[in-house]
PDB file of C-alpha atoms in Angstrom:
ATOM      1  CA  MET A 256       0.000   0.000   0.000  1.00 41.00           C
ATOM      2  CA  THR A 257       1.354   3.423  -0.920  1.00 43.00           C
ATOM      3  CA  SER A 258       0.715   6.620   0.922  1.00 45.00           C
ATOM      4  CA  GLN A 259      -1.418   9.316  -0.608  1.00 82.00           C
ATOM      5  CA  LYS A 260       0.991  11.717   1.089  1.00 93.00           C
ATOM      6  CA  PHE A 261       3.764  10.732  -1.346  1.00 97.00           C
ATOM      7  CA  LYS A 262       3.189   9.309  -4.793  1.00 96.00           C
ATOM      8  CA  ILE A 263       5.461   8.914  -7.826  1.00 96.00           C
ATOM      9  CA  GLU A 264       3.764   7.977 -11.082  1.00 94.00           C
ATOM     10  CA  LEU A 265       5.815   7.166 -14.151  1.00 93.00           C
ATOM     11  CA  LEU A 266       3.707   8.394 -17.076  1.00 92.00           C
ATOM     12  CA  LYS A 267       6.037   7.818 -20.022  1.00 91.00           C
ATOM     13  CA  THR A 268       9.510   6.423 -20.656  1.00 91.00           C
ATOM     14  CA  ASN A 269      11.664   7.156 -23.680  1.00 88.00           C
ATOM     15  CA  TRP A 270      15.131   7.650 -25.078  1.00 87.00           C
ATOM     16  CA  ILE A 271      16.017  11.059 -26.485  1.00 82.00           C
ATOM     17  CA  SER A 272      16.434   9.497 -29.933  1.00 73.00           C
ATOM     18  CA  GLU A 273      14.352   6.446 -30.762  1.00 74.00           C
ATOM     19  CA  LYS A 274      16.726   5.875 -33.718  1.00 75.00           C
ATOM     20  CA  ASP A 275      19.860   5.562 -31.589  1.00 74.00           C
ATOM     21  CA  THR A 276      18.731   3.817 -28.427  1.00 78.00           C
ATOM     22  CA  GLN A 277      21.933   1.797 -27.973  1.00 77.00           C
ATOM     23  CA  THR A 278      24.143   4.823 -27.344  1.00 74.00           C
ATOM     24  CA  ASP A 279      21.602   6.854 -25.358  1.00 79.00           C
ATOM     25  CA  LEU A 280      22.575   5.838 -21.835  1.00 86.00           C
ATOM     26  CA  CYS A 281      20.040   7.917 -19.874  1.00 89.00           C
ATOM     27  CA  ALA A 282      16.365   7.064 -19.625  1.00 90.00           C
ATOM     28  CA  HIS A 283      13.985   9.984 -19.940  1.00 90.00           C
ATOM     29  CA  GLY A 284      10.315  10.273 -19.244  1.00 92.00           C
ATOM     30  CA  GLN A 285       7.382  12.102 -17.850  1.00 92.00           C
ATOM     31  CA  MET A 286       6.198  11.681 -14.316  1.00 93.00           C
ATOM     32  CA  ARG A 287       3.877  13.014 -11.658  1.00 93.00           C
ATOM     33  CA  VAL A 288       5.038  13.467  -8.073  1.00 95.00           C
ATOM     34  CA  LYS A 289       2.655  14.342  -5.267  1.00 95.00           C
ATOM     35  CA  ILE A 290       3.868  15.404  -1.813  1.00 96.00           C
ATOM     36  CA  GLY A 291       1.083  16.065   0.659  1.00 95.00           C
ATOM     37  CA  ASN A 292      -1.603  17.868  -1.343  1.00 93.00           C
ATOM     38  CA  GLU A 293       0.920  19.462  -3.704  1.00 95.00           C
ATOM     39  CA  ILE A 294       1.636  18.186  -7.200  1.00 93.00           C
ATOM     40  CA  VAL A 295       5.385  18.858  -7.400  1.00 93.00           C
ATOM     41  CA  VAL A 296       5.907  17.436 -10.896  1.00 90.00           C
ATOM     42  CA  ASP A 297       3.171  16.970 -13.477  1.00 87.00           C
ATOM     43  CA  LYS A 298       4.462  15.740 -16.810  1.00 72.00           C
ATOM     44  CA  SER A 299       6.933  18.008 -18.582  1.00 60.00           C
ATOM     45  CA  GLU A 300       7.071  20.691 -21.208  1.00 58.00           C
ATOM     46  CA  ASN A 301       9.947  18.976 -23.023  1.00 62.00           C
ATOM     47  CA  ASP A 302      10.906  15.355 -23.774  1.00 63.00           C
ATOM     48  CA  GLY A 303      10.849  14.667 -20.084  1.00 82.00           C
ATOM     49  CA  TRP A 304      13.085  14.435 -17.095  1.00 91.00           C
ATOM     50  CA  THR A 305      16.170  12.253 -16.788  1.00 92.00           C
ATOM     51  CA  ILE A 306      14.370   9.539 -14.881  1.00 94.00           C
ATOM     52  CA  SER A 307      17.394   7.240 -14.562  1.00 95.00           C
ATOM     53  CA  ALA A 308      19.215  10.004 -12.657  1.00 95.00           C
ATOM     54  CA  SER A 309      16.087  10.631 -10.552  1.00 96.00           C
ATOM     55  CA  ALA A 310      15.900   6.961  -9.631  1.00 96.00           C
ATOM     56  CA  GLN A 311      19.557   6.885  -8.561  1.00 96.00           C
ATOM     57  CA  LEU A 312      19.196  10.037  -6.478  1.00 97.00           C
ATOM     58  CA  LEU A 313      16.006   8.794  -4.820  1.00 98.00           C
ATOM     59  CA  LEU A 314      17.780   5.524  -3.973  1.00 97.00           C
ATOM     60  CA  ARG A 315      20.357   7.610  -2.121  1.00 97.00           C
ATOM     61  CA  THR A 316      17.604   9.232  -0.047  1.00 98.00           C
ATOM     62  CA  LEU A 317      16.732   5.837   1.419  1.00 98.00           C
ATOM     63  CA  GLU A 318      19.970   5.969   3.403  1.00 96.00           C
ATOM     64  CA  ARG A 319      20.419   9.629   4.094  1.00 96.00           C
ATOM     65  CA  ASN A 320      18.861  13.053   4.171  1.00 98.00           C
ATOM     66  CA  HIS A 321      18.690  15.299   1.134  1.00 98.00           C
ATOM     67  CA  THR A 322      18.826  18.963   2.121  1.00 97.00           C
ATOM     68  CA  LYS A 323      20.168  22.137   0.559  1.00 94.00           C
ATOM     69  CA  GLU A 324      23.138  21.927   2.938  1.00 96.00           C
ATOM     70  CA  ASN A 325      23.840  18.232   2.270  1.00 95.00           C
ATOM     71  CA  PRO A 326      22.300  17.200  -1.056  1.00 95.00           C
ATOM     72  CA  VAL A 327      22.458  13.743  -2.623  1.00 96.00           C
ATOM     73  CA  GLY A 328      22.540  15.509  -6.026  1.00 93.00           C
ATOM     74  CA  ASP A 329      21.755  18.808  -7.703  1.00 92.00           C
ATOM     75  CA  GLN A 330      17.979  18.130  -7.809  1.00 94.00           C
ATOM     76  CA  LEU A 331      15.946  14.984  -7.213  1.00 95.00           C
ATOM     77  CA  ILE A 332      14.216  15.376 -10.573  1.00 93.00           C
ATOM     78  CA  PRO A 333      16.839  16.742 -12.978  1.00 92.00           C
ATOM     79  CA  CYS A 334      16.145  17.848 -16.511  1.00 87.00           C
ATOM     80  CA  CYS A 335      19.584  16.552 -17.461  1.00 82.00           C
ATOM     81  CA  GLY A 336      21.620  13.900 -15.739  1.00 72.00           C
ATOM     82  CA  HIS A 337      23.852  12.605 -18.467  1.00 69.00           C
ATOM     83  CA  PHE A 338      27.226  13.809 -17.195  1.00 82.00           C
ATOM     84  CA  LEU A 339      28.521  11.013 -14.971  1.00 89.00           C
ATOM     85  CA  VAL A 340      31.802  11.556 -13.139  1.00 87.00           C
ATOM     86  CA  PHE A 341      33.635   9.000 -11.055  1.00 86.00           C
ATOM     87  CA  ASP A 342      37.157   8.456  -9.831  1.00 79.00           C
ATOM     88  CA  ASN A 343      38.548   6.162  -7.178  1.00 78.00           C
ATOM     89  CA  ASP A 344      38.490   8.906  -4.528  1.00 80.00           C
ATOM     90  CA  MET A 345      34.693   9.195  -4.768  1.00 81.00           C
ATOM     91  CA  ASP A 346      32.094   7.149  -2.900  1.00 83.00           C
ATOM     92  CA  GLU A 347      29.375   7.740  -5.476  1.00 90.00           C
ATOM     93  CA  VAL A 348      29.153   8.775  -9.079  1.00 89.00           C
ATOM     94  CA  TYR A 349      28.528  12.504  -9.530  1.00 90.00           C
ATOM     95  CA  ILE A 350      25.504  13.093 -11.758  1.00 90.00           C
ATOM     96  CA  GLY A 351      25.947  16.466 -13.391  1.00 87.00           C
ATOM     97  CA  SER A 352      22.867  18.323 -14.535  1.00 84.00           C
ATOM     98  CA  CYS A 353      21.729  21.695 -15.746  1.00 84.00           C
ATOM     99  CA  PRO A 354      20.061  24.115 -13.278  1.00 83.00           C
ATOM    100  CA  THR A 355      16.600  23.075 -14.500  1.00 85.00           C
ATOM    101  CA  GLY A 356      14.969  20.536 -12.250  1.00 90.00           C
ATOM    102  CA  ILE A 357      12.623  19.937  -9.358  1.00 92.00           C
ATOM    103  CA  ASP A 358      13.748  19.419  -5.818  1.00 95.00           C
ATOM    104  CA  TRP A 359      12.453  18.841  -2.312  1.00 97.00           C
ATOM    105  CA  GLU A 360      14.022  17.964   1.014  1.00 98.00           C
ATOM    106  CA  VAL A 361      14.046  14.483   2.505  1.00 98.00           C
ATOM    107  CA  LYS A 362      14.788  14.134   6.223  1.00 98.00           C
ATOM    108  CA  HIS A 363      14.776  10.927   8.238  1.00 98.00           C
ATOM    109  CA  LYS A 364      13.406  11.084  11.772  1.00 96.00           C
ATOM    110  CA  ASP A 365      12.802   7.960  13.817  1.00 95.00           C
ATOM    111  CA  GLU A 366      10.833   5.562  11.578  1.00 96.00           C
ATOM    112  CA  ASN A 367       9.505   8.389   9.411  1.00 97.00           C
ATOM    113  CA  VAL A 368      10.539  10.548   6.499  1.00 98.00           C
ATOM    114  CA  ILE A 369       9.699  14.242   6.352  1.00 98.00           C
ATOM    115  CA  LEU A 370       9.333  15.669   2.850  1.00 98.00           C
ATOM    116  CA  LYS A 371       9.385  19.405   2.289  1.00 97.00           C
ATOM    117  CA  THR A 372       8.774  20.988  -1.102  1.00 96.00           C
ATOM    118  CA  GLU A 373      10.352  24.178  -2.410  1.00 95.00           C
ATOM    119  CA  SER A 374       7.030  25.985  -1.814  1.00 95.00           C
ATOM    120  CA  GLY A 375       6.991  24.891   1.843  1.00 95.00           C
ATOM    121  CA  THR A 376       4.538  21.975   1.770  1.00 95.00           C
ATOM    122  CA  GLU A 377       5.641  19.497   4.416  1.00 96.00           C
ATOM    123  CA  THR A 378       4.426  15.982   5.039  1.00 97.00           C
ATOM    124  CA  LYS A 379       5.538  13.073   7.192  1.00 97.00           C
ATOM    125  CA  ILE A 380       5.221   9.444   6.142  1.00 96.00           C
ATOM    126  CA  ASN A 381       6.385   6.119   7.467  1.00 96.00           C
ATOM    127  CA  PHE A 382       9.812   5.126   6.116  1.00 97.00           C
ATOM    128  CA  ALA A 383       8.500   1.789   4.818  1.00 96.00           C
ATOM    129  CA  GLU A 384       5.889   3.578   2.688  1.00 96.00           C
ATOM    130  CA  TYR A 385       8.495   6.023   1.382  1.00 97.00           C
ATOM    131  CA  LYS A 386      10.912   3.192   0.596  1.00 97.00           C
ATOM    132  CA  ASN A 387       8.255   1.184  -1.248  1.00 96.00           C
ATOM    133  CA  GLU A 388       7.251   4.181  -3.387  1.00 96.00           C
ATOM    134  CA  VAL A 389      10.885   4.895  -4.320  1.00 97.00           C
ATOM    135  CA  LEU A 390      11.675   1.232  -5.067  1.00 97.00           C
ATOM    136  CA  ASN A 391       8.563   0.862  -7.201  1.00 97.00           C
ATOM    137  CA  PHE A 392       9.748   3.817  -9.310  1.00 97.00           C
ATOM    138  CA  VAL A 393      13.338   2.507  -9.471  1.00 97.00           C
ATOM    139  CA  ASP A 394      12.148  -0.938 -10.563  1.00 97.00           C
ATOM    140  CA  LYS A 395      10.055   0.529 -13.406  1.00 97.00           C
ATOM    141  CA  ILE A 396      13.077   2.407 -14.729  1.00 96.00           C
ATOM    142  CA  GLU A 397      15.237  -0.702 -14.508  1.00 96.00           C
ATOM    143  CA  GLN A 398      12.586  -2.706 -16.369  1.00 97.00           C
ATOM    144  CA  PHE A 399      12.610  -0.077 -19.142  1.00 95.00           C
ATOM    145  CA  TYR A 400      16.370  -0.644 -19.547  1.00 93.00           C
ATOM    146  CA  LYS A 401      15.892  -4.428 -19.610  1.00 94.00           C
ATOM    147  CA  GLU A 402      13.241  -4.184 -22.328  1.00 93.00           C
ATOM    148  CA  SER A 403      15.354  -1.852 -24.479  1.00 91.00           C
ATOM    149  CA  PRO A 404      18.197  -2.746 -26.855  1.00 88.00           C
ATOM    150  CA  GLU A 405      21.451  -3.490 -25.047  1.00 90.00           C
ATOM    151  CA  LYS A 406      23.500  -0.368 -24.409  1.00 89.00           C
ATOM    152  CA  GLU A 407      26.870   0.246 -26.029  1.00 90.00           C
ATOM    153  CA  ILE A 408      29.339   0.878 -23.222  1.00 90.00           C
ATOM    154  CA  PRO A 409      31.224   4.111 -23.960  1.00 90.00           C
ATOM    155  CA  LYS A 410      34.709   3.643 -25.398  1.00 92.00           C
ATOM    156  CA  ASP A 411      36.020   6.833 -23.825  1.00 92.00           C
ATOM    157  CA  GLU A 412      37.554   5.864 -20.442  1.00 92.00           C
ATOM    158  CA  PHE A 413      36.057   8.838 -18.563  1.00 91.00           C
ATOM    159  CA  ASP A 414      32.525   8.160 -19.869  1.00 90.00           C
ATOM    160  CA  ARG A 415      32.847   4.389 -19.459  1.00 91.00           C
ATOM    161  CA  LYS A 416      34.002   4.694 -15.841  1.00 92.00           C
ATOM    162  CA  GLY A 417      31.116   7.035 -14.964  1.00 92.00           C
ATOM    163  CA  TYR A 418      28.501   4.838 -16.652  1.00 92.00           C
ATOM    164  CA  LEU A 419      29.753   1.586 -15.124  1.00 93.00           C
ATOM    165  CA  GLN A 420      29.957   3.138 -11.665  1.00 93.00           C
ATOM    166  CA  PHE A 421      26.431   4.503 -12.035  1.00 93.00           C
ATOM    167  CA  TRP A 422      25.127   0.945 -12.480  1.00 94.00           C
ATOM    168  CA  LYS A 423      27.404  -0.519  -9.817  1.00 94.00           C
ATOM    169  CA  GLU A 424      26.036   1.990  -7.311  1.00 94.00           C
ATOM    170  CA  TRP A 425      22.449   1.394  -8.518  1.00 96.00           C
ATOM    171  CA  ASN A 426      22.734  -2.381  -8.140  1.00 95.00           C
ATOM    172  CA  GLU A 427      24.357  -2.179  -4.703  1.00 94.00           C
ATOM    173  CA  LYS A 428      21.781   0.258  -3.357  1.00 95.00           C
ATOM    174  CA  ARG A 429      18.853  -1.606  -4.903  1.00 96.00           C
ATOM    175  CA  ALA A 430      20.084  -4.963  -3.559  1.00 95.00           C
ATOM    176  CA  LYS A 431      20.278  -3.491  -0.070  1.00 95.00           C
ATOM    177  CA  TRP A 432      16.533  -2.784  -0.133  1.00 93.00           C
ATOM    178  CA  LYS A 433      15.202  -6.039  -1.590  1.00 80.00           C
ATOM    179  CA  LYS A 434      11.449  -6.271  -1.017  1.00 60.00           C
TER     180      LYS A 434
END
């Protein structure tokens, strides 16, 4: 059962170019996110958000807070999220994005999660409900990748390292929260 206080609906999934799906490494799509009584995201004016980056960032919020002072990424729903940076001194892949995106705060307190939107809407939900909503979204994105043509791993070392680390982190975090 999901909470009506926090809902993520995946409305559409796509690659930027349907002609070149093997080299497009980032999943895009349209979504609706509701926090409390506020619709934070409702579709998109463009081709959609970078939903693969959103899924990774939301996975991070299962373990830690996301605040302006200590963010897990630039925004939880980035327009772009295709610039992946990783080196051996980093714990997680950096997902670079443009300034366009949607964000809210996620704070853990006891067995609950407090969500606060940029407009000030605040709601508290049980961690288990929050976790299930995030994992449901993450699993839909992963299924989209599985049903798509196999990706061509970048030949450039910098790009390859970032992409491979993105999926290593994804798989480790997702495995930690098996349903």
